[in-house]
mmCIF file of N, CA, C and O in Angstrom:
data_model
loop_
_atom_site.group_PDB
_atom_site.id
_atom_site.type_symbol
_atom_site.label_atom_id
_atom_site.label_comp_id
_atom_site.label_asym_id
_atom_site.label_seq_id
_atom_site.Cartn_x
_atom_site.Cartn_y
_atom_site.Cartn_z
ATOM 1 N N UNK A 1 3.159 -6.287 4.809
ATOM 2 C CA UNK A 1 3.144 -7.032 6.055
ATOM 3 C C UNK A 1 1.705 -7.221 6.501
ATOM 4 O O UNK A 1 0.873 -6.315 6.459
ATOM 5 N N UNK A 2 1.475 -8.391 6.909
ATOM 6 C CA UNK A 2 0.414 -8.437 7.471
ATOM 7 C C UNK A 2 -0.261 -7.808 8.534
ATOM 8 O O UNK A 2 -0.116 -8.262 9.669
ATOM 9 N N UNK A 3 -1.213 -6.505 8.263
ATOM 10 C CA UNK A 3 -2.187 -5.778 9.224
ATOM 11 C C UNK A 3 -1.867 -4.588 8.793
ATOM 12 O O UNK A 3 -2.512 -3.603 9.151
ATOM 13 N N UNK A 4 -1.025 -4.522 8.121
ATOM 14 C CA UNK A 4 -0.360 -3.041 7.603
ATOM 15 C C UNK A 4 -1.367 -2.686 6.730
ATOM 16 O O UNK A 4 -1.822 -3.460 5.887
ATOM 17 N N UNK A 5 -1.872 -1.121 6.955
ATOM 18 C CA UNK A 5 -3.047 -0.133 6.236
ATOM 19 C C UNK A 5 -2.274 0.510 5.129
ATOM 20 O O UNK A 5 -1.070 0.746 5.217
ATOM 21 N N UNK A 6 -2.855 0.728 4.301
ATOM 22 C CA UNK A 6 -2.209 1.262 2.668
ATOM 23 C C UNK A 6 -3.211 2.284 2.584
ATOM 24 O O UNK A 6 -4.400 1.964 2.585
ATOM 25 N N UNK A 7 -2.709 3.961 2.481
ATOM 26 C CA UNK A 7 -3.602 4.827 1.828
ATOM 27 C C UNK A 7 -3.162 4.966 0.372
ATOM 28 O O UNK A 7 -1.943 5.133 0.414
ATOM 29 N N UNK A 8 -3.533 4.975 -0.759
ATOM 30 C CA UNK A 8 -3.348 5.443 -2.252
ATOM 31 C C UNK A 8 -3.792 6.617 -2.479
ATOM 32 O O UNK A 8 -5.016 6.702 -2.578
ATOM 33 N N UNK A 9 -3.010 7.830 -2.627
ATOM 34 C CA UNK A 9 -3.591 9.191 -3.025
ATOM 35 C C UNK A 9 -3.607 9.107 -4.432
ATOM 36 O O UNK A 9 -2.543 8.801 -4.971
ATOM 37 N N UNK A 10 -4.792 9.360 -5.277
ATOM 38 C CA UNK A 10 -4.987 9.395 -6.833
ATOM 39 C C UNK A 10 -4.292 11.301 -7.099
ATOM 40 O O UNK A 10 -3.570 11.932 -6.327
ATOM 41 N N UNK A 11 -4.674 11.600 -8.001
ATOM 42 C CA UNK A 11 -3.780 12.854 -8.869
ATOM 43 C C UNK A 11 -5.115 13.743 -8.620
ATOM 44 O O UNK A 11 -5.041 14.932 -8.310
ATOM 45 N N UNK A 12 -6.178 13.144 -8.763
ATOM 46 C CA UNK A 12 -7.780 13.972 -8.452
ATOM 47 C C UNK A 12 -7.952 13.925 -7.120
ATOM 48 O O UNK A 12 -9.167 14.016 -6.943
ATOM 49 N N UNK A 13 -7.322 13.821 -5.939
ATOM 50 C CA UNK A 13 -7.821 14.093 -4.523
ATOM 51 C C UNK A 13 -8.143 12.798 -4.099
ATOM 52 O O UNK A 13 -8.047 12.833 -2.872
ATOM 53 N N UNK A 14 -8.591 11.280 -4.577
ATOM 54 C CA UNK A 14 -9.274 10.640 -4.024
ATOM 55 C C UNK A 14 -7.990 9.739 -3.391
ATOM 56 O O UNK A 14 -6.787 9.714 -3.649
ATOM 57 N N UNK A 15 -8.741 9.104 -2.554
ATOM 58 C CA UNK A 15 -8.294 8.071 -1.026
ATOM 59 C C UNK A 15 -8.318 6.841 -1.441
ATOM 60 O O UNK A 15 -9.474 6.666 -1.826
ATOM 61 N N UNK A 16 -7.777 5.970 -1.577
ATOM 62 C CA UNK A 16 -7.883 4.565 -1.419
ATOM 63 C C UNK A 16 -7.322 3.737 -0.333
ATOM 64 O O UNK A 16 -6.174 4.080 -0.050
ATOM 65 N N UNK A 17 -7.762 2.793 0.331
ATOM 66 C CA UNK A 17 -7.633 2.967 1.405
ATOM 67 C C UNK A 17 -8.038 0.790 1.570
ATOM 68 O O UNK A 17 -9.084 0.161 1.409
ATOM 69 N N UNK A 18 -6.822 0.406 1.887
ATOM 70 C CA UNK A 18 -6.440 -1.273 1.696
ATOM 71 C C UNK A 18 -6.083 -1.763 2.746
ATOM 72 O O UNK A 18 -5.763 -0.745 3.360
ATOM 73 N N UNK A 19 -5.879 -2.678 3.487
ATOM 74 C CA UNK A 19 -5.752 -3.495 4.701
ATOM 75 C C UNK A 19 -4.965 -4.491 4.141
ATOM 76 O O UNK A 19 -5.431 -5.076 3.163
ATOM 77 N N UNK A 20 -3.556 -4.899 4.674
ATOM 78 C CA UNK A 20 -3.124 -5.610 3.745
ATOM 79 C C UNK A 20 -3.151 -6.959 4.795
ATOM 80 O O UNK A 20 -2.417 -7.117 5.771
ATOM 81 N N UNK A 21 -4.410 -8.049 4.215
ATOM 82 C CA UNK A 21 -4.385 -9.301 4.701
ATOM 83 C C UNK A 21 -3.657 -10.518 4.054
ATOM 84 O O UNK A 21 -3.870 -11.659 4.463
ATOM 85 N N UNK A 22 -2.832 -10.263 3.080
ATOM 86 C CA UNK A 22 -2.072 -11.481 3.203
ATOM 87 C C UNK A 22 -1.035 -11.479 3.410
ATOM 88 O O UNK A 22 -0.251 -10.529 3.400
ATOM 89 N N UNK A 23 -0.754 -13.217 3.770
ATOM 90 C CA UNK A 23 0.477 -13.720 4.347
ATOM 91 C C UNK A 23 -0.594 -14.134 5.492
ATOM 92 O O UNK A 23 0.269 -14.342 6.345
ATOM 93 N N UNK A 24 -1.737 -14.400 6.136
ATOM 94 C CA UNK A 24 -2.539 -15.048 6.956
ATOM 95 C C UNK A 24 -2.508 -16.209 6.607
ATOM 96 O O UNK A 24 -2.627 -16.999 7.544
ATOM 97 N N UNK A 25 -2.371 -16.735 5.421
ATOM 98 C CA UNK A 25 -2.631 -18.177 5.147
ATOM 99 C C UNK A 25 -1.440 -19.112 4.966
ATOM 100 O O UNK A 25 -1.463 -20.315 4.709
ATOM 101 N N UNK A 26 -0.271 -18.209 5.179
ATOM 102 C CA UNK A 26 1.134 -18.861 5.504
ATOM 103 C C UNK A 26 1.933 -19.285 4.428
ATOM 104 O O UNK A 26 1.485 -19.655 3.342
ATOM 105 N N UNK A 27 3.383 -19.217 4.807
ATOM 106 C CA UNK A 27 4.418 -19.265 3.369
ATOM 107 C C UNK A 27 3.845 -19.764 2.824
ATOM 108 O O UNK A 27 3.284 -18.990 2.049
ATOM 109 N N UNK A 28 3.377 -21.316 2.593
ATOM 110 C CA UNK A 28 3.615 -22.344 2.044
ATOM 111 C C UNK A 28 2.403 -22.836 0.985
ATOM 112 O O UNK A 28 2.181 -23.774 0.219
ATOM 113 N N UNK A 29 1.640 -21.347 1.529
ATOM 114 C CA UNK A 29 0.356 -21.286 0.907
ATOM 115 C C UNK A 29 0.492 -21.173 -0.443
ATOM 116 O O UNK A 29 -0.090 -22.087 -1.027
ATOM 117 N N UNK A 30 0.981 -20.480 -1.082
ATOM 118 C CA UNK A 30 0.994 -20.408 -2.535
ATOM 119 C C UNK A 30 -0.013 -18.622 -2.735
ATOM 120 O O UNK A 30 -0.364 -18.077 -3.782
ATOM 121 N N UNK A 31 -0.167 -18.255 -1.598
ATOM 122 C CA UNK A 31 -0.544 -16.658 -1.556
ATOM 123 C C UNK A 31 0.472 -15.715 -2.180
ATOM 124 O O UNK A 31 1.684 -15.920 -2.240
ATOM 125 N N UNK A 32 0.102 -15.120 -2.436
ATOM 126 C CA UNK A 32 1.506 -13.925 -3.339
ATOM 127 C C UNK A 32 1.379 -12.882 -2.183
ATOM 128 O O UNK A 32 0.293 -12.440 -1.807
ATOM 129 N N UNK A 33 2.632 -12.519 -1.633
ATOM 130 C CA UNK A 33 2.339 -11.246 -0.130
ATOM 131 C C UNK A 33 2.406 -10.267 -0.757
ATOM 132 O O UNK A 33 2.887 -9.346 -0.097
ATOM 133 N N UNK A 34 1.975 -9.841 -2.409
ATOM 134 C CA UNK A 34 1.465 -8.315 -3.146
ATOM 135 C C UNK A 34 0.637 -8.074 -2.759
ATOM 136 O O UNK A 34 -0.191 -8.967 -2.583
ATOM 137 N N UNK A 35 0.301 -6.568 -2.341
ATOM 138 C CA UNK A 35 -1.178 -5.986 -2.509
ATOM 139 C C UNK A 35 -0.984 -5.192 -3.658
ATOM 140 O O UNK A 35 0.007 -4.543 -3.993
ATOM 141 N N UNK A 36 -2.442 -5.386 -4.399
ATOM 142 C CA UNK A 36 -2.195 -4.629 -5.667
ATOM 143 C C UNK A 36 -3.853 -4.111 -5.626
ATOM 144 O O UNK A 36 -4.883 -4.658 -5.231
ATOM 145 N N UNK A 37 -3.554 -2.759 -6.246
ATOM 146 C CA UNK A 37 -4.519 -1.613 -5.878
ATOM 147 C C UNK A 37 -4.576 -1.050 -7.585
ATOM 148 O O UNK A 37 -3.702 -0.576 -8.311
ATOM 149 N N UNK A 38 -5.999 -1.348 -7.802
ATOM 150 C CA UNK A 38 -6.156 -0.425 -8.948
ATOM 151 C C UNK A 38 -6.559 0.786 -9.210
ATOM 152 O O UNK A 38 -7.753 1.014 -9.014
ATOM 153 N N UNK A 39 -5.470 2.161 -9.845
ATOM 154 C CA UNK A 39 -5.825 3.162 -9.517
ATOM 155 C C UNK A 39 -6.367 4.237 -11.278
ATOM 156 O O UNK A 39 -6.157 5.398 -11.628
ATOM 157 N N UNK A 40 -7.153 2.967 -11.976
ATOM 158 C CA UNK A 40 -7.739 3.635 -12.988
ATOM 159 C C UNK A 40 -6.116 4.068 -14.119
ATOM 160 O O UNK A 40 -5.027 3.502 -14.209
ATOM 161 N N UNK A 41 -6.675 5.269 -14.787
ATOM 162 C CA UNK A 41 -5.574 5.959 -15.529
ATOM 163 C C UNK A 41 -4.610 6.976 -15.094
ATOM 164 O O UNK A 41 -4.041 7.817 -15.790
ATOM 165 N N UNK A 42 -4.510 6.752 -13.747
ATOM 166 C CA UNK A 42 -3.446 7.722 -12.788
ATOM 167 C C UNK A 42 -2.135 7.350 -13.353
ATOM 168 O O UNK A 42 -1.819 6.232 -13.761
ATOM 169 N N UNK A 43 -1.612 8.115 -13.335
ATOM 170 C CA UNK A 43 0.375 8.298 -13.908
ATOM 171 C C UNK A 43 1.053 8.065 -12.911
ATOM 172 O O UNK A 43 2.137 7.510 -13.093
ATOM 173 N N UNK A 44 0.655 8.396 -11.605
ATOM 174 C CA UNK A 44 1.894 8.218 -10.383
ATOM 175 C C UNK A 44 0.712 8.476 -9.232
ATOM 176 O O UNK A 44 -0.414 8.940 -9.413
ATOM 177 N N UNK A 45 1.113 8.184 -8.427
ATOM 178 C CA UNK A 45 0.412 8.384 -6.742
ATOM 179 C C UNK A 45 1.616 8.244 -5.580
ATOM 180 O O UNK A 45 2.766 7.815 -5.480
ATOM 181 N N UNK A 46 0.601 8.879 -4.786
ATOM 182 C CA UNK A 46 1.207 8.825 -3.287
ATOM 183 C C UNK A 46 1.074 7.736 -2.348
ATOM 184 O O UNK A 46 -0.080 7.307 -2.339
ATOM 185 N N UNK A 47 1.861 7.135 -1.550
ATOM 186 C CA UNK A 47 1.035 5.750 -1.075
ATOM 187 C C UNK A 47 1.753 5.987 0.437
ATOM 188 O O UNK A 47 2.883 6.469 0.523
ATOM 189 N N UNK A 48 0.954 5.585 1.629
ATOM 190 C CA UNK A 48 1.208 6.409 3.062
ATOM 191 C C UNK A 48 1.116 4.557 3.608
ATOM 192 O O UNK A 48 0.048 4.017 3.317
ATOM 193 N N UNK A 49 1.838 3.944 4.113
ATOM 194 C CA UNK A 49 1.975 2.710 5.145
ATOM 195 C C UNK A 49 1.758 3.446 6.379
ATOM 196 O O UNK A 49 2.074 4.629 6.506
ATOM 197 N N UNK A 50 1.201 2.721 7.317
ATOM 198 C CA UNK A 50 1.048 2.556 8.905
ATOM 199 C C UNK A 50 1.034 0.879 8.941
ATOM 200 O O UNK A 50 0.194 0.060 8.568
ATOM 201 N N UNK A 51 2.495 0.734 9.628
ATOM 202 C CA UNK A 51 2.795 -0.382 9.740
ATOM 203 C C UNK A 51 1.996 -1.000 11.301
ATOM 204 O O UNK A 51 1.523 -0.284 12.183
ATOM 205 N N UNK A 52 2.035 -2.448 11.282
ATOM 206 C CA UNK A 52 1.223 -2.975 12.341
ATOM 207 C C UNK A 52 1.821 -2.510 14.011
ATOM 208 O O UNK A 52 1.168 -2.471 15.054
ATOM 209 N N UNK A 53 3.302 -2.192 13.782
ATOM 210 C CA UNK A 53 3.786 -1.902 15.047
ATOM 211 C C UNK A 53 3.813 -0.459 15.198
ATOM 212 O O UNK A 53 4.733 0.113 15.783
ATOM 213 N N UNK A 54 2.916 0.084 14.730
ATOM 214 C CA UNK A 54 2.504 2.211 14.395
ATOM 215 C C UNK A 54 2.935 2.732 13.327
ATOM 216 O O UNK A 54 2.378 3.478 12.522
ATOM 217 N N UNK A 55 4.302 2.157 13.369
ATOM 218 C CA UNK A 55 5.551 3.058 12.555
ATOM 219 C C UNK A 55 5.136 3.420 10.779
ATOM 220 O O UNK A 55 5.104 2.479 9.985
ATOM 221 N N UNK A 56 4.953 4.308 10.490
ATOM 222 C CA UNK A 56 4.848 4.887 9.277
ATOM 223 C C UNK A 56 6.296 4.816 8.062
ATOM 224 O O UNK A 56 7.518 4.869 8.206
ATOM 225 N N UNK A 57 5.360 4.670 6.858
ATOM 226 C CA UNK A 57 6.285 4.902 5.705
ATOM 227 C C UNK A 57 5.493 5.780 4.764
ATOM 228 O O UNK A 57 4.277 5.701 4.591
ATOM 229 N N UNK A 58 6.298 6.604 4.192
ATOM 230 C CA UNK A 58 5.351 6.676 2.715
ATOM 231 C C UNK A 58 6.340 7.151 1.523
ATOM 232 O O UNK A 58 7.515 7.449 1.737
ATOM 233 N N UNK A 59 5.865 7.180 0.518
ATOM 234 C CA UNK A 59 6.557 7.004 -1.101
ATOM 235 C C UNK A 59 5.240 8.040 -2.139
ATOM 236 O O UNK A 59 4.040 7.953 -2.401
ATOM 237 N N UNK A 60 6.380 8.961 -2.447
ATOM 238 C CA UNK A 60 5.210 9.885 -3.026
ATOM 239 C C UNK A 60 5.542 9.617 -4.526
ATOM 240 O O UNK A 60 6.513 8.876 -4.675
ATOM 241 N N UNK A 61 4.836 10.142 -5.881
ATOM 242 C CA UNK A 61 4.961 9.907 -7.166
ATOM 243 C C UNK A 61 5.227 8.582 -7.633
ATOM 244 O O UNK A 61 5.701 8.450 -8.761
ATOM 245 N N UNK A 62 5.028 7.752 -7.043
ATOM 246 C CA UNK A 62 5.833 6.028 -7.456
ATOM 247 C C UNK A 62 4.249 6.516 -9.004
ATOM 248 O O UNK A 62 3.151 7.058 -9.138
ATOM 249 N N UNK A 63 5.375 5.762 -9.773
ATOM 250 C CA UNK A 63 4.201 5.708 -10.889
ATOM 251 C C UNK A 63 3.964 4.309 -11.228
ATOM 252 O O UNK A 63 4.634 3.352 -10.841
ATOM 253 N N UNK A 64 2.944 4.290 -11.988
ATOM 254 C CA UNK A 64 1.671 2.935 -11.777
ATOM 255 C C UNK A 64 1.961 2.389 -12.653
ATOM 256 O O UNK A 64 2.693 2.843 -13.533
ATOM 257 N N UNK A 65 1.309 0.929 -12.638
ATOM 258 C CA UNK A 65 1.852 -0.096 -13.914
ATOM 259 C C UNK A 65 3.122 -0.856 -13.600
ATOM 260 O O UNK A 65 3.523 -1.710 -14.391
ATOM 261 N N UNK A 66 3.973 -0.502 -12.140
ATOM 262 C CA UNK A 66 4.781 -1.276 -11.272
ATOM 263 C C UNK A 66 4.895 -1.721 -10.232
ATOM 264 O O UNK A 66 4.087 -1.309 -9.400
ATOM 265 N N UNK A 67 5.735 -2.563 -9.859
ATOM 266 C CA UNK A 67 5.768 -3.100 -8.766
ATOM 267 C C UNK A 67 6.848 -2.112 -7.518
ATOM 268 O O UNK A 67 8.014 -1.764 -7.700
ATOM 269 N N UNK A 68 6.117 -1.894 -6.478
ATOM 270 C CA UNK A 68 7.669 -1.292 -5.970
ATOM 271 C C UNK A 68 7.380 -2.274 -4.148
ATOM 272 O O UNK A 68 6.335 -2.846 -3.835
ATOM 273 N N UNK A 69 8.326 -2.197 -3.502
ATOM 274 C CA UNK A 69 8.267 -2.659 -2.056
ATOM 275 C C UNK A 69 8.632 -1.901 -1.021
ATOM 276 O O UNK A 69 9.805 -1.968 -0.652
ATOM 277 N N UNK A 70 7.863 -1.175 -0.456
ATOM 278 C CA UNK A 70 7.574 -0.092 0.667
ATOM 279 C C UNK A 70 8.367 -0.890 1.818
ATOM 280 O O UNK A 70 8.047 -2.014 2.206
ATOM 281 N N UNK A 71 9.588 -0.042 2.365
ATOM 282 C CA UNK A 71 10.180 -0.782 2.919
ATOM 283 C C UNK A 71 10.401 -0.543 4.592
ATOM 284 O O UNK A 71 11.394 0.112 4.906
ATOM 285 N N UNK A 72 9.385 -1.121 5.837
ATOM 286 C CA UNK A 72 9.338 -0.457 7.424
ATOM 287 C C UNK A 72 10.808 0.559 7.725
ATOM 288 O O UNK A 72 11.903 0.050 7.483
ATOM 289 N N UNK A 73 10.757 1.564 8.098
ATOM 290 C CA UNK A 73 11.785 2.364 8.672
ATOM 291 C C UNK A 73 12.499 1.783 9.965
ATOM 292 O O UNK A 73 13.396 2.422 10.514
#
């Protein structure tokens, strides 16, 4: 969703840390509303949403090399 913050926990401690700006340029744009985060040779991560209206999600072990859709509570 648009404004929604993405943390990526790697398997070594590190933070990644994404702002998800699209969908600003509107359906019809031909924008893809993926954020895609590269996290090297990691097997699985943790990924923490703070959605634009506060509300939190998160999804622990999703493993990499897929697509998944974090879905607002």
């Amino acid at each position: 969703a648009l404004g929604a913050r993405v943390w990526v926990q790697l398997p070594d401690g590190r933070v990644l840390l994404r702002d998800a700006l699209v969908g600003a340029e509107g359906i019809a744009s031909g924008v893809s509303p993926t954020l895609h985060i590269g996290v090297g040779d990691a097997a699985a991560v943790n990924v923490l949403v703070r959605w634009p209206d506060g509300g939190w999600s998160r999804a622990d072990g999703l493993a990499t090399g897929s697509t998944f859709v974090i879905v607002h509570n």
